[in-house]
mmCIF file of C-alpha atoms in Angstrom:
data_model
loop_
_atom_site.group_PDB
_atom_site.id
_atom_site.type_symbol
_atom_site.label_atom_id
_atom_site.label_comp_id
_atom_site.label_asym_id
_atom_site.label_seq_id
_atom_site.Cartn_x
_atom_site.Cartn_y
_atom_site.Cartn_z
ATOM 1 C CA MET A 1 0.000 0.000 0.000
ATOM 2 C CA THR A 2 1.259 3.466 -0.799
ATOM 3 C CA ARG A 3 0.118 6.906 0.168
ATOM 4 C CA ALA A 4 -1.840 7.103 -3.058
ATOM 5 C CA GLY A 5 -5.566 6.906 -2.303
ATOM 6 C CA LYS A 6 -5.205 7.625 1.418
ATOM 7 C CA ALA A 7 -6.760 10.736 2.900
ATOM 8 C CA LEU A 8 -3.994 13.147 3.800
ATOM 9 C CA PRO A 9 -3.847 14.488 7.352
ATOM 10 C CA ASP A 10 -4.993 18.081 7.797
ATOM 11 C CA LYS A 11 -2.075 19.113 9.987
ATOM 12 C CA ARG A 12 1.447 17.816 10.482
ATOM 13 C CA LEU A 13 3.086 18.027 13.899
ATOM 14 C CA PRO A 14 6.853 18.698 13.964
ATOM 15 C CA ALA A 15 9.379 16.616 15.905
ATOM 16 C CA THR A 16 9.717 19.571 18.296
ATOM 17 C CA HIS A 17 6.035 19.408 19.278
ATOM 18 C CA ASP A 18 5.456 19.172 23.031
ATOM 19 C CA SER A 19 4.233 15.924 24.538
ATOM 20 C CA LEU A 20 0.506 15.462 24.091
ATOM 21 C CA ALA A 21 0.341 14.845 27.843
ATOM 22 C CA PHE A 22 0.391 18.659 28.133
ATOM 23 C CA GLY A 23 -2.876 18.827 26.186
ATOM 24 C CA VAL A 24 -3.754 20.134 22.731
ATOM 25 C CA PRO A 25 -4.953 23.466 21.301
ATOM 26 C CA SER A 26 -8.663 24.138 21.032
ATOM 27 C CA SER A 27 -9.799 21.722 18.313
ATOM 28 C CA ALA A 28 -12.926 20.372 16.712
ATOM 29 C CA PRO A 29 -14.464 17.713 18.996
ATOM 30 C CA GLY A 30 -13.157 14.280 18.070
ATOM 31 C CA THR A 31 -9.972 15.558 16.466
ATOM 32 C CA MET A 32 -7.286 12.926 17.005
ATOM 33 C CA TYR A 33 -3.636 13.874 17.548
ATOM 34 C CA ALA A 34 -0.895 11.263 17.097
ATOM 35 C CA LEU A 35 2.726 11.980 17.990
ATOM 36 C CA VAL A 36 6.054 10.106 18.027
ATOM 37 C CA SER A 37 9.588 11.409 18.522
ATOM 38 C CA SER A 38 9.912 12.315 14.826
ATOM 39 C CA GLY A 39 6.600 14.191 14.632
ATOM 40 C CA GLY A 40 2.979 13.369 13.997
ATOM 41 C CA LEU A 41 -0.360 14.662 12.793
ATOM 42 C CA ALA A 42 -3.776 15.955 13.794
ATOM 43 C CA VAL A 43 -6.780 14.409 12.056
ATOM 44 C CA PRO A 44 -10.347 15.743 12.220
ATOM 45 C CA PRO A 45 -13.042 13.096 12.743
ATOM 46 C CA ARG A 46 -14.734 11.568 9.735
ATOM 47 C CA GLU A 47 -16.447 8.207 9.366
ATOM 48 C CA GLY A 48 -13.980 5.672 7.973
ATOM 49 C CA ARG A 49 -10.932 7.907 8.366
ATOM 50 C CA THR A 50 -7.864 5.671 8.833
ATOM 51 C CA VAL A 51 -4.385 6.489 10.144
ATOM 52 C CA LEU A 52 -1.703 3.818 9.763
ATOM 53 C CA PHE A 53 1.399 3.548 11.966
ATOM 54 C CA GLY A 54 4.491 1.345 11.699
ATOM 55 C CA ARG A 55 8.167 1.465 10.713
ATOM 56 C CA ASN A 56 7.804 1.682 6.901
ATOM 57 C CA ARG A 57 7.780 5.453 6.468
ATOM 58 C CA PRO A 58 6.575 5.564 2.823
ATOM 59 C CA GLU A 59 3.523 3.430 3.591
ATOM 60 C CA VAL A 60 2.245 4.822 6.886
ATOM 61 C CA HIS A 61 0.988 8.142 8.197
ATOM 62 C CA VAL A 62 2.967 7.949 11.465
ATOM 63 C CA CYS A 63 6.385 6.296 11.383
ATOM 64 C CA ILE A 64 7.374 4.597 14.646
ATOM 65 C CA GLY A 65 10.517 2.533 15.275
ATOM 66 C CA GLU A 66 11.875 3.181 11.784
ATOM 67 C CA ASP A 67 15.285 1.639 12.598
ATOM 68 C CA ASP A 68 13.889 -1.262 14.650
ATOM 69 C CA ARG A 69 13.034 -4.449 12.764
ATOM 70 C CA HIS A 70 11.047 -5.724 15.743
ATOM 71 C CA ILE A 71 8.407 -3.144 14.844
ATOM 72 C CA SER A 72 6.221 -4.252 11.924
ATOM 73 C CA ARG A 73 6.127 -2.255 8.699
ATOM 74 C CA HIS A 74 2.382 -1.798 9.279
ATOM 75 C CA HIS A 75 1.959 -2.238 13.013
ATOM 76 C CA GLY A 76 -1.418 -0.721 13.746
ATOM 77 C CA ARG A 77 -4.230 1.465 12.578
ATOM 78 C CA LEU A 78 -6.456 4.154 14.023
ATOM 79 C CA VAL A 79 -9.940 4.247 12.521
ATOM 80 C CA HIS A 80 -12.812 6.651 13.092
ATOM 81 C CA ARG A 81 -16.205 4.941 13.111
ATOM 82 C CA ASP A 82 -19.441 5.351 15.028
ATOM 83 C CA GLU A 83 -18.296 8.799 16.203
ATOM 84 C CA GLN A 84 -15.245 7.351 17.961
ATOM 85 C CA TRP A 85 -11.594 6.574 17.275
ATOM 86 C CA TRP A 86 -10.481 2.930 17.568
ATOM 87 C CA VAL A 87 -6.980 1.438 17.709
ATOM 88 C CA GLY A 88 -6.224 -1.969 16.183
ATOM 89 C CA ASN A 89 -3.073 -4.086 15.962
ATOM 90 C CA VAL A 90 -1.968 -5.615 12.644
ATOM 91 C CA GLY A 91 1.689 -6.103 13.644
ATOM 92 C CA ARG A 92 3.557 -9.049 15.126
ATOM 93 C CA ARG A 93 4.122 -7.632 18.600
ATOM 94 C CA PRO A 94 1.388 -6.580 21.020
ATOM 95 C CA ILE A 95 0.608 -2.939 21.651
ATOM 96 C CA ARG A 96 0.490 -2.025 25.332
ATOM 97 C CA LEU A 97 -2.226 0.372 26.431
ATOM 98 C CA PRO A 98 -2.532 2.088 29.828
ATOM 99 C CA GLU A 99 -2.989 -0.183 32.855
ATOM 100 C CA SER A 100 -0.807 -2.804 31.114
ATOM 101 C CA ARG A 101 -3.582 -3.940 28.773
ATOM 102 C CA LEU A 102 -2.126 -5.752 25.753
ATOM 103 C CA LEU A 103 -3.707 -5.486 22.321
ATOM 104 C CA PHE A 104 -2.678 -8.427 20.147
ATOM 105 C CA THR A 105 -2.603 -8.952 16.397
ATOM 106 C CA ASP A 106 -6.042 -9.028 14.767
ATOM 107 C CA GLU A 107 -7.761 -8.691 18.144
ATOM 108 C CA GLU A 108 -10.915 -6.563 18.170
ATOM 109 C CA PRO A 109 -10.009 -2.846 18.052
ATOM 110 C CA VAL A 110 -10.194 -0.864 21.283
ATOM 111 C CA PRO A 111 -12.005 2.503 21.511
ATOM 112 C CA LEU A 112 -10.017 5.539 22.574
ATOM 113 C CA THR A 113 -11.421 7.736 25.315
ATOM 114 C CA GLU A 114 -11.301 11.519 25.186
ATOM 115 C CA GLY A 115 -8.001 12.975 26.321
ATOM 116 C CA TYR A 116 -4.529 11.467 26.489
ATOM 117 C CA THR A 117 -3.594 7.845 25.730
ATOM 118 C CA PRO A 118 0.011 6.609 25.412
ATOM 119 C CA LEU A 119 0.673 3.401 23.464
ATOM 120 C CA PHE A 120 3.898 1.374 23.766
ATOM 121 C CA ILE A 121 5.413 -1.244 21.446
ATOM 122 C CA ARG A 122 8.330 -3.352 22.713
ATOM 123 C CA GLY A 123 11.239 -3.260 20.264
ATOM 124 C CA SER A 124 14.752 -4.668 20.146
ATOM 125 C CA GLY A 125 16.980 -4.628 23.195
ATOM 126 C CA GLY A 126 14.030 -4.047 25.503
ATOM 127 C CA ARG A 127 13.383 -0.594 24.080
ATOM 128 C CA GLU A 128 9.769 0.566 24.093
ATOM 129 C CA HIS A 129 8.555 2.842 21.321
ATOM 130 C CA LEU A 130 5.975 5.431 22.359
ATOM 131 C CA LEU A 131 2.996 6.603 20.315
ATOM 132 C CA GLU A 132 1.121 9.414 22.058
ATOM 133 C CA LEU A 133 -2.548 9.932 21.201
ATOM 134 C CA TYR A 134 -4.977 12.639 22.226
ATOM 135 C CA VAL A 135 -8.661 12.862 21.293
ATOM 136 C CA ALA A 136 -10.159 16.318 21.719
ATOM 137 C CA GLY A 137 -13.284 16.272 23.891
ATOM 138 C CA ARG A 138 -16.649 17.816 23.248
ATOM 139 C CA ASP A 139 -15.334 21.185 24.415
ATOM 140 C CA GLY A 140 -12.365 20.748 22.060
ATOM 141 C CA GLN A 141 -9.854 21.078 24.888
ATOM 142 C CA ARG A 142 -8.664 19.166 27.931
ATOM 143 C CA ARG A 143 -11.165 17.016 29.764
ATOM 144 C CA GLY A 144 -12.680 18.875 32.689
ATOM 145 C CA ALA A 145 -12.666 22.359 31.146
ATOM 146 C CA GLY A 146 -16.049 24.061 31.123
ATOM 147 C CA ARG A 147 -17.578 24.981 27.773
ATOM 148 C CA ASP A 148 -16.904 28.697 28.211
ATOM 149 C CA GLU A 149 -13.802 28.399 30.374
ATOM 150 C CA ALA A 150 -10.196 28.661 29.298
ATOM 151 C CA THR A 151 -8.121 25.571 30.026
ATOM 152 C CA THR A 152 -6.085 25.976 33.204
ATOM 153 C CA PRO A 153 -2.804 24.089 32.894
ATOM 154 C CA PRO A 154 -1.581 22.155 35.941
ATOM 155 C CA ARG A 155 1.301 23.508 37.967
ATOM 156 C CA THR A 156 4.450 21.926 36.611
ATOM 157 C CA TRP A 157 7.343 21.558 39.052
ATOM 158 C CA ARG A 158 10.832 22.608 38.003
ATOM 159 C CA LEU A 159 13.475 19.869 38.094
ATOM 160 C CA THR A 160 17.179 19.980 37.401
ATOM 161 C CA THR A 161 18.499 17.750 34.640
ATOM 162 C CA THR A 162 20.005 15.384 37.216
ATOM 163 C CA GLU A 163 16.772 15.228 39.210
ATOM 164 C CA ARG A 164 14.742 14.516 36.080
ATOM 165 C CA LEU A 165 17.083 11.699 35.103
ATOM 166 C CA ALA A 166 16.946 10.084 38.545
ATOM 167 C CA LEU A 167 13.163 10.453 38.856
ATOM 168 C CA THR A 168 12.604 9.071 35.355
ATOM 169 C CA ALA A 169 14.589 5.970 36.300
ATOM 170 C CA LEU A 170 12.762 5.594 39.607
ATOM 171 C CA GLY A 171 9.319 6.305 38.133
ATOM 172 C CA GLN A 172 9.562 4.559 34.766
ATOM 173 C CA ARG A 173 6.654 2.209 35.566
ATOM 174 C CA TYR A 174 4.387 5.227 36.075
ATOM 175 C CA LEU A 175 5.590 6.745 32.803
ATOM 176 C CA ARG A 176 4.698 3.489 31.056
ATOM 177 C CA HIS A 177 1.224 3.691 32.625
ATOM 178 C CA GLU A 178 1.614 0.177 34.058
ATOM 179 C CA ALA A 179 -1.155 -1.254 36.195
ATOM 180 C CA GLY A 180 -0.444 -0.824 39.920
ATOM 181 C CA ALA A 181 2.769 1.072 39.190
ATOM 182 C CA GLN A 182 5.305 1.456 41.992
ATOM 183 C CA PRO A 183 8.737 3.144 41.955
ATOM 184 C CA LEU A 184 11.854 1.122 41.295
ATOM 185 C CA SER A 185 14.042 0.609 44.334
ATOM 186 C CA ARG A 186 16.977 2.990 44.747
ATOM 187 C CA ARG A 187 19.272 0.064 44.040
ATOM 188 C CA GLU A 188 17.496 -0.779 40.768
ATOM 189 C CA ALA A 189 17.440 2.863 39.648
ATOM 190 C CA ALA A 190 21.123 3.378 40.482
ATOM 191 C CA ALA A 191 22.071 0.218 38.568
ATOM 192 C CA CYS A 192 19.989 1.351 35.578
ATOM 193 C CA LEU A 193 21.590 4.802 35.509
ATOM 194 C CA ASP A 194 25.119 3.473 36.074
ATOM 195 C CA ARG A 195 24.651 1.129 33.113
ATOM 196 C CA LEU A 196 23.358 3.918 30.874
ATOM 197 C CA ARG A 197 25.778 6.589 32.077
ATOM 198 C CA PRO A 198 28.915 4.895 33.410
ATOM 199 C CA GLY A 199 31.403 7.120 35.140
ATOM 200 C CA GLU A 200 28.823 9.664 36.347
ATOM 201 C CA GLY A 201 28.816 8.361 39.908
ATOM 202 C CA TRP A 202 25.325 6.899 40.078
ATOM 203 C CA THR A 203 25.008 5.232 43.476
ATOM 204 C CA ILE A 204 22.126 4.294 45.762
ATOM 205 C CA LYS A 205 22.986 7.232 48.044
ATOM 206 C CA ARG A 206 22.974 9.710 45.162
ATOM 207 C CA VAL A 207 19.579 8.531 43.943
ATOM 208 C CA GLU A 208 18.241 8.658 47.520
ATOM 209 C CA HIS A 209 19.577 12.198 47.998
ATOM 210 C CA LEU A 210 17.913 13.464 44.807
ATOM 211 C CA LEU A 211 14.624 11.735 45.624
ATOM 212 C CA LEU A 212 14.458 13.153 49.150
ATOM 213 C CA GLY A 213 15.390 16.610 47.875
ATOM 214 C CA VAL A 214 12.495 16.757 45.396
ATOM 215 C CA ARG A 215 10.028 15.227 47.845
ATOM 216 C CA GLY A 216 10.967 17.761 50.524
ATOM 217 C CA ARG A 217 10.778 20.697 48.130
ATOM 218 C CA LEU A 218 7.301 19.757 46.878
ATOM 219 C CA SER A 219 6.096 19.123 50.424
ATOM 220 C CA ARG A 220 7.210 22.604 51.496
ATOM 221 C CA ALA A 221 5.381 24.003 48.451
ATOM 222 C CA GLY A 222 2.128 22.499 49.702
ATOM 223 C CA VAL A 223 1.862 19.109 47.978
ATOM 224 C CA PRO A 224 0.123 16.769 50.469
ATOM 225 C CA GLY A 225 1.023 13.188 51.341
ATOM 226 C CA LEU A 226 4.803 13.541 51.190
ATOM 227 C CA THR A 227 5.690 13.324 54.900
ATOM 228 C CA ARG A 228 5.397 10.575 57.483
ATOM 229 C CA GLU A 229 3.279 12.803 59.711
ATOM 230 C CA GLU A 230 0.646 13.147 56.976
ATOM 231 C CA VAL A 231 0.586 9.508 55.896
ATOM 232 C CA GLY A 232 0.986 7.793 59.263
ATOM 233 C CA GLU A 233 2.424 4.387 60.011
ATOM 234 C CA PRO A 234 3.049 2.029 58.381
ATOM 235 C CA VAL A 235 4.418 4.312 55.666
ATOM 236 C CA GLY A 236 5.575 1.602 53.268
ATOM 237 C CA ASN A 237 6.075 3.113 49.832
ATOM 238 C CA ALA A 238 3.234 5.642 50.161
ATOM 239 C CA LEU A 239 5.444 8.755 50.230
ATOM 240 C CA ASN A 240 7.152 7.950 46.956
ATOM 241 C CA ASP A 241 3.952 6.708 45.350
ATOM 242 C CA ASN A 242 2.302 10.029 46.236
ATOM 243 C CA LEU A 243 5.287 11.906 44.846
ATOM 244 C CA PHE A 244 5.196 10.153 41.483
ATOM 245 C CA ARG A 245 1.452 10.525 41.163
ATOM 246 C CA GLU A 246 1.877 14.277 41.690
ATOM 247 C CA LEU A 247 4.699 14.415 39.127
ATOM 248 C CA MET A 248 2.474 12.621 36.606
ATOM 249 C CA VAL A 249 -0.728 14.575 37.265
ATOM 250 C CA SER A 250 1.169 17.868 37.096
ATOM 251 C CA THR A 251 2.847 16.746 33.815
ATOM 252 C CA THR A 252 6.218 17.402 35.430
ATOM 253 C CA LEU A 253 7.122 13.932 34.142
ATOM 254 C CA VAL A 254 5.595 12.739 30.855
ATOM 255 C CA PRO A 255 6.062 9.483 28.887
ATOM 256 C CA PRO A 256 8.542 10.989 26.365
ATOM 257 C CA ASP A 257 10.931 11.434 29.317
ATOM 258 C CA LEU A 258 11.575 7.698 28.968
ATOM 259 C CA ASP A 259 13.895 8.658 26.103
ATOM 260 C CA TRP A 260 16.373 9.617 28.833
ATOM 261 C CA LEU A 261 16.711 5.898 29.564
ATOM 262 C CA HIS A 262 17.428 4.795 26.010
ATOM 263 C CA GLU A 263 20.924 3.605 25.281
ATOM 264 C CA ASP A 264 22.727 5.428 22.478
#
């Protein structure tokens, strides 16, 4: 199949486009945005409209995993029917949806809800390729915005480059939208970072220091649930779980941050 005969997307998104986790501009209800690291597109709704994604750039609308032969040439499709967008898998490897749901080859397509949906496809060497999707709601903006209200963005917390790297390693299960996500242990995160960035002094103590620093800073700024006094005993992993949920909800950390963990 070639591009000939396929409806062209109305708007291309550049590689520099912000993560769709930050939301989208005011758009016609049902407009579907699709974004990968090399760019993407925005497609208005229309019955039967189809968007193909996979690694064969000349034959798909969104090219994902172009240099990874574990990704199929045509890996999946997004189709608009019955006033809704649906995602289907036609590739060899499953597509992972939020909450660790796997969509297998030729399985019944899954409807997309309004708002943000990240999809992951496992490639070579354990790498996971991210396809971000966003379906504009009936108000054309973020979910939760009133019809006549401007969208209020969440407060995003400032992190240093080193903090972002450490928190991405610790919170990678949250960024992958895994079911029942919990942070990696400090030992696991330090080992991950030392493998990716040898010689930079990644130790358990360094990861712990960065984690406690961010948690303390956000607590002092008014984020609840980040101290033992608030949570009570037994604390378990509640403090860090609360931290990562705040970092996700505030879009301080977004799924494209996982690129920090990719080996060169």
